XYZ file of C-alpha atoms in Angstrom:
523
model
C 8.241 -1.224 12.274
C 5.399 -2.216 14.571
C 5.049 -5.875 13.481
C 7.484 -8.498 14.865
C 9.620 -9.405 11.875
C 10.879 -12.962 11.445
C 14.124 -11.613 9.988
C 14.742 -8.099 11.366
C 16.850 -6.084 8.913
C 17.707 -2.470 9.755
C 17.169 0.350 7.313
C 20.343 0.982 5.342
C 21.618 -2.606 5.632
C 23.454 -3.648 2.475
C 23.619 -7.015 0.793
C 25.203 -7.233 -2.646
C 24.370 -4.039 -4.512
C 21.155 -3.547 -2.547
C 20.382 -1.219 0.347
C 17.335 -1.986 2.499
C 14.860 0.908 2.620
C 11.712 -0.213 4.449
C 9.780 -3.365 5.436
C 7.044 -4.692 3.166
C 5.921 -8.007 4.630
C 6.766 -10.769 7.056
C 5.779 -14.307 7.971
C 6.789 -17.058 10.360
C 10.183 -17.695 8.730
C 11.029 -14.874 6.349
C 10.609 -11.159 5.738
C 10.408 -8.937 2.651
C 11.927 -5.463 2.358
C 11.982 -2.828 -0.324
C 15.531 -2.081 -1.416
C 17.299 0.274 -3.805
C 20.257 -0.509 -6.028
C 23.511 1.168 -5.018
C 25.889 -0.355 -7.566
C 26.144 -2.053 -10.927
C 25.497 -5.715 -10.118
C 25.365 -8.507 -12.666
C 23.151 -7.985 -15.714
C 20.305 -5.503 -15.993
C 18.925 -4.730 -12.563
C 16.127 -2.326 -11.643
C 16.559 0.654 -9.384
C 14.357 -0.941 -6.722
C 13.393 -4.501 -5.832
C 11.855 -6.654 -3.105
C 14.386 -8.555 -1.003
C 13.039 -11.722 0.568
C 15.241 -12.718 3.537
C 15.061 -16.381 4.585
C 17.182 -17.441 7.603
C 18.571 -20.663 6.147
C 21.880 -20.464 7.987
C 20.616 -20.829 11.563
C 18.124 -22.936 13.502
C 17.606 -26.612 14.232
C 18.278 -29.150 11.456
C 14.690 -30.429 11.224
C 13.219 -26.946 11.023
C 15.765 -25.838 8.446
C 15.184 -28.912 6.293
C 11.549 -27.840 5.729
C 12.565 -24.249 4.980
C 15.465 -25.286 2.740
C 13.150 -27.438 0.633
C 10.728 -24.536 0.141
C 13.550 -22.161 -0.800
C 15.032 -24.678 -3.240
C 11.679 -25.116 -4.988
C 11.207 -21.395 -5.477
C 14.778 -20.752 -6.622
C 14.710 -23.689 -9.047
C 11.538 -22.457 -10.733
C 12.726 -18.859 -10.943
C 16.057 -19.880 -12.444
C 14.543 -22.144 -15.061
C 11.467 -20.174 -16.095
C 11.314 -16.655 -17.508
C 7.708 -15.877 -18.345
C 5.876 -12.538 -18.538
C 3.090 -13.644 -16.176
C 5.419 -14.909 -13.426
C 7.026 -12.602 -10.873
C 10.672 -12.197 -11.825
C 13.688 -13.120 -9.700
C 16.807 -11.110 -10.561
C 19.367 -12.929 -8.416
C 19.942 -14.875 -5.203
C 22.405 -13.819 -2.522
C 23.735 -15.250 0.717
C 24.443 -12.921 3.617
C 28.036 -13.198 4.860
C 28.018 -11.222 8.106
C 29.420 -13.134 11.138
C 29.079 -9.968 13.205
C 25.288 -10.211 12.796
C 24.273 -13.788 13.731
C 20.568 -13.118 13.053
C 21.373 -12.456 9.379
C 24.564 -14.423 8.756
C 23.882 -17.205 6.279
C 20.433 -15.941 5.300
C 19.335 -16.580 1.725
C 18.091 -13.463 -0.049
C 15.873 -13.622 -3.122
C 15.942 -10.416 -5.162
C 12.457 -10.182 -6.666
C 10.478 -7.866 -8.884
C 8.655 -5.367 -6.661
C 4.871 -5.350 -6.936
C 2.453 -2.585 -6.036
C -0.228 -4.760 -4.453
C -2.033 -8.061 -4.776
C -5.360 -9.451 -5.863
C -6.099 -10.214 -2.185
C -5.702 -6.542 -1.257
C -7.785 -5.453 -4.229
C -10.632 -7.843 -3.386
C -10.565 -6.844 0.294
C -11.185 -3.209 -0.557
C -13.039 -3.519 -3.865
C -15.048 -6.753 -4.233
C -15.991 -7.696 -7.813
C -13.546 -5.242 -9.459
C -14.450 -4.109 -12.965
C -11.091 -5.353 -14.247
C -11.639 -8.804 -12.718
C -12.279 -10.681 -16.009
C -9.162 -9.209 -17.659
C -7.059 -10.039 -14.607
C -8.389 -13.608 -14.627
C -7.296 -13.950 -18.251
C -3.770 -12.954 -17.244
C -3.766 -15.288 -14.249
C -4.859 -18.150 -16.478
C -2.132 -17.230 -18.959
C 0.399 -17.522 -16.134
C -0.933 -20.968 -15.205
C -0.673 -22.057 -18.818
C 2.940 -20.855 -18.918
C 3.746 -22.880 -15.810
C 2.007 -26.021 -17.031
C 3.591 -25.875 -20.485
C 6.982 -25.783 -18.792
C 6.075 -28.852 -16.731
C 5.394 -27.204 -13.345
C 2.401 -27.102 -11.006
C 1.938 -23.994 -8.840
C 0.362 -25.818 -5.903
C -0.893 -22.793 -3.952
C -2.818 -20.492 -6.293
C -4.876 -17.954 -4.318
C -5.474 -14.180 -4.401
C -2.550 -13.424 -2.062
C -0.209 -15.079 -4.554
C -1.347 -12.979 -7.514
C 0.641 -9.744 -7.541
C -0.402 -6.555 -9.305
C 2.274 -4.478 -10.971
C 2.536 -0.734 -11.478
C 0.838 -0.985 -14.893
C -2.051 -2.986 -13.414
C -1.016 -6.307 -14.928
C -1.007 -9.535 -12.933
C 1.879 -11.854 -12.056
C 1.845 -15.220 -10.320
C 4.078 -15.406 -7.240
C 4.976 -17.679 -4.316
C 6.574 -20.722 -5.895
C 7.815 -22.476 -2.759
C 4.977 -25.015 -3.139
C 5.594 -25.385 -6.880
C 6.627 -28.796 -8.142
C 8.013 -30.098 -11.412
C 5.993 -32.790 -13.157
C 7.310 -36.327 -13.402
C 4.972 -37.684 -16.026
C 1.413 -36.931 -14.918
C 2.239 -36.055 -11.302
C 4.488 -33.862 -9.227
C 5.304 -33.990 -5.515
C 4.541 -30.980 -3.358
C 4.711 -30.259 0.412
C 1.651 -31.556 2.194
C -0.042 -28.300 3.046
C -1.890 -25.567 1.183
C -4.816 -23.201 1.658
C -7.934 -25.330 2.140
C -10.339 -23.009 0.297
C -8.326 -23.527 -2.911
C -7.469 -27.220 -2.451
C -9.394 -29.684 -4.664
C -11.413 -32.375 -2.888
C -9.117 -35.216 -3.897
C -6.232 -33.587 -1.999
C -8.199 -32.956 1.196
C -7.751 -36.598 2.203
C -4.721 -37.610 0.126
C -1.806 -39.567 1.563
C 1.433 -37.661 2.065
C 4.445 -39.851 1.395
C 8.154 -39.320 1.959
C 8.368 -37.082 -1.127
C 5.279 -35.097 -0.216
C 1.806 -35.078 -1.724
C 1.137 -36.196 -5.300
C -0.356 -33.303 -7.228
C -1.518 -32.747 -10.812
C -2.013 -29.597 -12.930
C -5.737 -30.148 -12.407
C -5.256 -28.949 -8.795
C -4.328 -25.512 -10.164
C -7.393 -25.602 -12.413
C -9.646 -26.178 -9.385
C -7.923 -23.340 -7.522
C -8.425 -21.063 -10.511
C -12.144 -21.882 -10.536
C -12.480 -20.909 -6.870
C -10.400 -17.756 -7.352
C -12.410 -16.735 -10.437
C -15.748 -17.173 -8.662
C -14.503 -15.104 -5.711
C -13.170 -12.373 -8.018
C -16.350 -12.152 -10.088
C -18.945 -12.478 -7.310
C -17.267 -11.775 -3.965
C -18.265 -15.246 -2.724
C -16.889 -18.780 -2.687
C -18.501 -21.426 -4.945
C -19.026 -23.807 -2.015
C -21.317 -22.816 0.874
C -20.077 -21.917 4.337
C -19.159 -18.807 6.276
C -15.773 -20.142 7.457
C -13.113 -22.420 5.896
C -14.168 -25.353 8.074
C -17.706 -25.293 6.688
C -16.479 -24.851 3.104
C -14.095 -27.771 3.511
C -16.944 -29.963 4.717
C -18.999 -28.758 1.745
C -16.167 -29.732 -0.617
C -16.095 -33.239 0.873
C -19.871 -33.550 0.536
C -19.650 -32.266 -3.044
C -16.993 -34.851 -3.923
C -19.187 -37.590 -2.429
C -22.106 -36.435 -4.566
C -24.287 -35.470 -1.607
C -24.100 -31.707 -2.233
C -23.666 -29.397 -5.191
C -21.885 -26.198 -6.059
C -23.363 -22.903 -4.903
C -22.679 -20.663 -7.888
C -23.692 -17.055 -7.315
C -26.725 -15.706 -9.204
C -24.535 -12.737 -10.100
C -22.063 -14.857 -12.057
C -22.061 -13.790 -15.746
C -23.458 -16.387 -18.131
C -20.167 -17.067 -19.916
C -18.450 -17.794 -16.621
C -21.431 -19.789 -15.317
C -20.872 -22.240 -18.144
C -17.093 -22.275 -17.665
C -16.413 -22.533 -13.926
C -18.169 -25.896 -13.394
C -15.592 -27.301 -15.849
C -12.889 -26.262 -13.364
C -14.792 -27.349 -10.261
C -15.552 -30.965 -11.099
C -15.846 -33.633 -8.437
C -12.892 -35.588 -9.824
C -9.635 -34.407 -11.319
C -10.112 -36.504 -14.460
C -13.211 -34.517 -15.479
C -11.541 -31.115 -15.115
C -10.885 -28.966 -18.156
C -7.289 -28.885 -19.430
C -5.236 -25.737 -19.014
C -4.948 -24.852 -22.703
C -8.684 -25.283 -23.271
C -9.297 -23.299 -20.098
C -7.155 -20.435 -21.353
C -9.126 -20.246 -24.596
C -12.445 -20.245 -22.728
C -11.288 -17.680 -20.169
C -9.987 -15.346 -22.874
C -13.330 -15.562 -24.632
C -15.299 -15.064 -21.402
C -13.165 -12.051 -20.484
C -13.973 -10.560 -23.883
C -10.420 -9.415 -24.578
C -6.974 -10.754 -25.187
C -5.445 -7.368 -24.413
C -3.829 -6.460 -21.066
C -6.209 -4.788 -18.610
C -6.232 -1.053 -18.256
C -4.048 0.399 -15.520
C -5.559 -0.419 -12.149
C -5.811 2.281 -9.508
C -5.537 0.418 -6.257
C -7.667 1.989 -3.515
C -6.120 4.616 -1.293
C -7.095 2.698 1.858
C -7.712 -1.032 2.115
C -10.485 -2.324 4.336
C -9.892 -4.845 7.093
C -7.829 -5.244 10.243
C -5.262 -2.737 11.341
C -2.523 -5.274 10.521
C -3.558 -5.544 6.875
C -2.407 -3.445 3.931
C -2.073 0.323 4.024
C -1.909 1.951 0.581
C -0.715 5.381 -0.448
C -2.915 7.702 -2.498
C -2.645 6.703 -6.142
C -2.330 3.018 -5.335
C 1.331 2.721 -4.300
C 1.980 0.157 -1.593
C 3.111 1.578 1.735
C 3.129 -1.361 4.154
C 1.692 -4.836 3.670
C 1.280 -8.166 5.312
C 1.901 -11.064 2.997
C -1.833 -11.613 2.716
C -1.795 -8.401 0.700
C 1.621 -8.731 -0.918
C 2.122 -12.377 -1.794
C 5.839 -13.092 -1.840
C 5.165 -16.502 -0.375
C 6.431 -16.424 3.210
C 3.211 -16.841 5.186
C 1.322 -14.016 6.857
C 0.993 -12.139 10.097
C -2.404 -10.826 9.094
C -5.489 -11.924 11.038
C -6.563 -15.286 9.726
C -9.733 -17.374 9.727
C -9.925 -20.712 11.503
C -8.434 -23.606 9.542
C -10.354 -26.466 8.082
C -10.906 -29.319 10.497
C -9.780 -32.798 9.662
C -12.323 -34.613 7.522
C -12.699 -38.367 7.432
C -11.471 -40.340 4.480
C -14.035 -41.132 1.831
C -15.895 -44.431 2.183
C -14.137 -47.264 0.412
C -10.645 -45.740 0.605
C -7.841 -46.040 3.128
C -6.529 -42.547 2.410
C -5.877 -40.484 5.548
C -6.232 -36.748 6.157
C -3.238 -34.402 5.931
C -0.343 -36.190 7.628
C 2.381 -33.621 8.173
C 4.413 -34.949 11.096
C 2.341 -38.143 11.293
C 5.047 -40.196 13.107
C 4.803 -37.777 16.042
C 1.245 -36.448 15.850
C -1.776 -38.620 15.131
C -3.867 -37.734 12.091
C -7.196 -39.154 13.230
C -7.912 -37.195 16.415
C -9.092 -33.818 15.139
C -5.929 -31.698 15.042
C -6.732 -29.138 12.293
C -4.553 -29.946 9.244
C -3.872 -26.270 8.565
C -2.066 -26.003 11.914
C -0.050 -29.209 11.697
C 3.028 -27.627 10.037
C 3.108 -24.846 12.640
C 2.679 -27.307 15.517
C 5.271 -29.791 14.276
C 7.817 -27.137 13.348
C 7.362 -25.338 16.685
C 8.280 -28.553 18.501
C 11.131 -29.388 16.134
C 12.698 -25.976 16.760
C 13.328 -27.057 20.383
C 16.114 -29.529 21.257
C 14.262 -30.779 24.355
C 12.774 -34.236 23.825
C 9.905 -33.277 26.154
C 8.613 -30.562 23.808
C 6.778 -32.695 21.262
C 4.211 -31.937 18.544
C 1.628 -33.867 20.560
C 2.286 -31.675 23.615
C 1.909 -28.445 21.612
C -1.312 -29.738 20.032
C -2.699 -30.917 23.392
C -2.034 -27.533 24.963
C -3.648 -25.639 22.079
C -6.706 -27.859 22.437
C -6.862 -27.248 26.192
C -6.176 -23.508 25.875
C -8.588 -22.566 23.093
C -10.026 -25.630 21.346
C -7.865 -24.488 18.372
C -9.741 -21.194 18.103
C -7.392 -18.570 16.538
C -9.898 -15.802 17.272
C -10.223 -16.425 21.012
C -10.527 -13.189 22.973
C -10.780 -13.112 26.771
C -10.210 -9.471 27.837
C -11.128 -10.227 31.440
C -8.015 -12.416 31.694
C -6.078 -10.409 29.076
C -5.623 -13.571 26.976
C -5.946 -13.813 23.197
C -5.542 -16.177 20.273
C -5.125 -19.896 19.857
C -2.466 -20.124 22.596
C -4.175 -17.669 25.010
C -1.243 -15.295 25.046
C -1.096 -12.404 27.479
C 0.405 -9.547 25.414
C 3.027 -8.524 27.972
C 4.270 -12.135 28.115
C 4.098 -12.723 24.358
C 6.417 -9.746 23.933
C 9.319 -11.891 25.193
C 8.680 -14.872 22.887
C 7.254 -13.392 19.704
C 10.565 -12.938 17.879
C 12.479 -15.914 16.410
C 15.827 -14.321 17.315
C 15.068 -14.560 21.049
C 14.952 -10.808 21.577
C 11.872 -9.149 23.107
C 9.668 -7.063 20.850
C 10.295 -3.318 21.086
C 6.702 -2.753 22.219
C 3.997 -4.919 23.757
C 2.159 -6.567 20.825
C -1.542 -5.937 20.399
C -4.146 -8.607 19.612
C -5.392 -10.262 17.494
C -2.540 -12.789 17.508
C -2.760 -15.114 14.477
C -1.683 -18.721 14.731
C 1.469 -18.077 12.706
C 2.617 -15.852 15.568
C 1.082 -17.669 18.548
C 2.150 -21.266 17.868
C 5.882 -20.674 17.176
C 6.002 -18.369 20.220
C 4.444 -21.132 22.343
C 7.162 -23.509 21.168
C 9.885 -21.034 22.179
C 8.384 -20.540 25.621
C 7.988 -24.278 26.242
C 11.603 -24.752 25.167
C 12.634 -22.198 27.793
C 10.527 -23.871 30.495
C 11.722 -27.458 29.926
C 15.311 -27.179 31.250
C 14.251 -24.909 34.120
C 11.982 -27.472 35.746
C 13.628 -29.090 38.744
C 14.860 -32.660 38.221
C 13.000 -35.437 39.944
C 9.549 -33.826 40.027
C 6.785 -36.471 40.060
C 4.623 -36.984 36.987
C 4.954 -36.639 33.222
C 7.524 -33.928 32.425
C 5.413 -32.824 29.457
C 2.411 -32.154 31.687
C 4.644 -30.272 34.115
C 5.775 -28.077 31.210
C 2.105 -27.357 30.469
C 1.522 -26.412 34.107
C 4.467 -24.017 33.964
C 3.036 -22.441 30.835
C -0.143 -21.651 32.779
C 1.779 -20.285 35.798
C 5.624 -20.405 35.839
C 8.381 -22.966 36.220
C 9.250 -21.470 39.635
C 5.743 -22.123 40.982
C 5.821 -25.686 39.666
C 9.223 -26.246 41.286
C 8.064 -24.692 44.568
C 4.916 -26.873 44.587
C 6.924 -30.007 43.858
C 4.680 -30.736 40.885
C 1.441 -29.410 39.433
C -0.013 -26.712 41.728
C -3.567 -27.587 42.870
C -5.057 -24.614 41.011
C -3.936 -26.067 37.658
C -4.712 -29.758 38.136
C -7.930 -29.668 36.103
C -6.147 -27.907 33.249
C -3.277 -30.385 33.359
C -5.703 -33.303 33.403
C -7.161 -32.034 30.143
C -3.693 -31.639 28.635
C -2.778 -35.173 29.734
C -5.958 -36.508 28.137
C -5.304 -34.851 24.790
C -1.595 -35.676 24.962
C -2.491 -39.349 25.112
C -4.963 -38.943 22.237
C -2.535 -37.097 19.972
C 0.610 -39.173 20.599
C 1.030 -42.170 18.251
C 0.978 -45.458 20.212
C 4.632 -46.245 19.571
C 5.766 -42.935 21.116
C 3.782 -42.886 24.376
């Protein structure tokens, strides 16, 4: 495998009745592998499945608490719901292998294996002919979830899987939440392009963010417009611009930007999904009836032939002739563990609406201020990267301040003259030593682009290595000294007795942003 895998599992490794065959996808915390059945097992099991390895037995308590909550959500939904439009989970396993610390204690979800995803299909074939029929099936899956009292919470093309027969399944339920009356409580992060305006500035309490089924209806409206027209219904070439457009739309100062190519039936329907307020949005059952009528059929779509070669970056999906999946990032095969694929910049923090005290996304708010421009989409990565380190000097505010000083939060930064790339300005030969969560160097020097889901956790690991190697008694803020060592090395900082002159301007910028991003009570 050429990608750094969060949970490396060798070919032939066995867990339960399953034998790992080849990697399918990976993310910041988990990895998915194709496996074949080697024994009987419990109940009817297929000959092949997708094994999703999540390392819930190792790591720091704070980091594992976040991951454990996501795993518990997904397992709870799978165990309680059996619906034809939801990806199926056959069983859950726990790895018991003390001789292999990287895998011992890992939770393994045994899932139905898909052949591709709507994201991969749209990347290589915008406005597919089968789009309306697929949308009817996606809406049917939402209706099944909502009838059972659950909200998906992260509906997007990557989380719609396509099966061998061309039918669609909803996947990635680690953001799903069970309704308690009219609301549910979900983790405070999602994909901004599919997040309704009311959640862009919502408060995130101890139980997470309050969410309604209407959030899924908004996401469906965005997904349907993209599927039918190849464009988003709000203007903007990047997520930041579209997020700002969503805020302006909710304030009534801007409108939707529906494509002229949108069929008439859908042109009348989608504005009912994309209303400024949740209360005006169409209900799921009424939506299903309208979508079925707009699609012109209640029958399953014909068998899809996924393209032999998907367009996009070299790290994205590669498909075999005839449409069978060969290797995929999670952006193309949505089993819900994040993605290593190249990603667009996140949405910037938007101000609260006039007349309300609601704040922007507040993941990690006690340690990282929410009102100083740290992009909300990166907050979970920043906070978790710091929490994975036991050193008190490696804080979320330090990681954020360094990212600001290094790249101004630009995930697409490329500086070949200095051989530095990505949001954390990694040099590939250095990143090789910090890219893997298990502390082992990558087998080969990684090649850019380096997405934030790779760069930010790796930065946290490197800072955690630097912190205890700085000499005691050096003058100045230890956090700023760690930043200086990141730019040069801890040995050069120790030899200079502090920040080397060459890096004083850089460290001054880090110190400035560190003060801005640290809540007053923690300075």
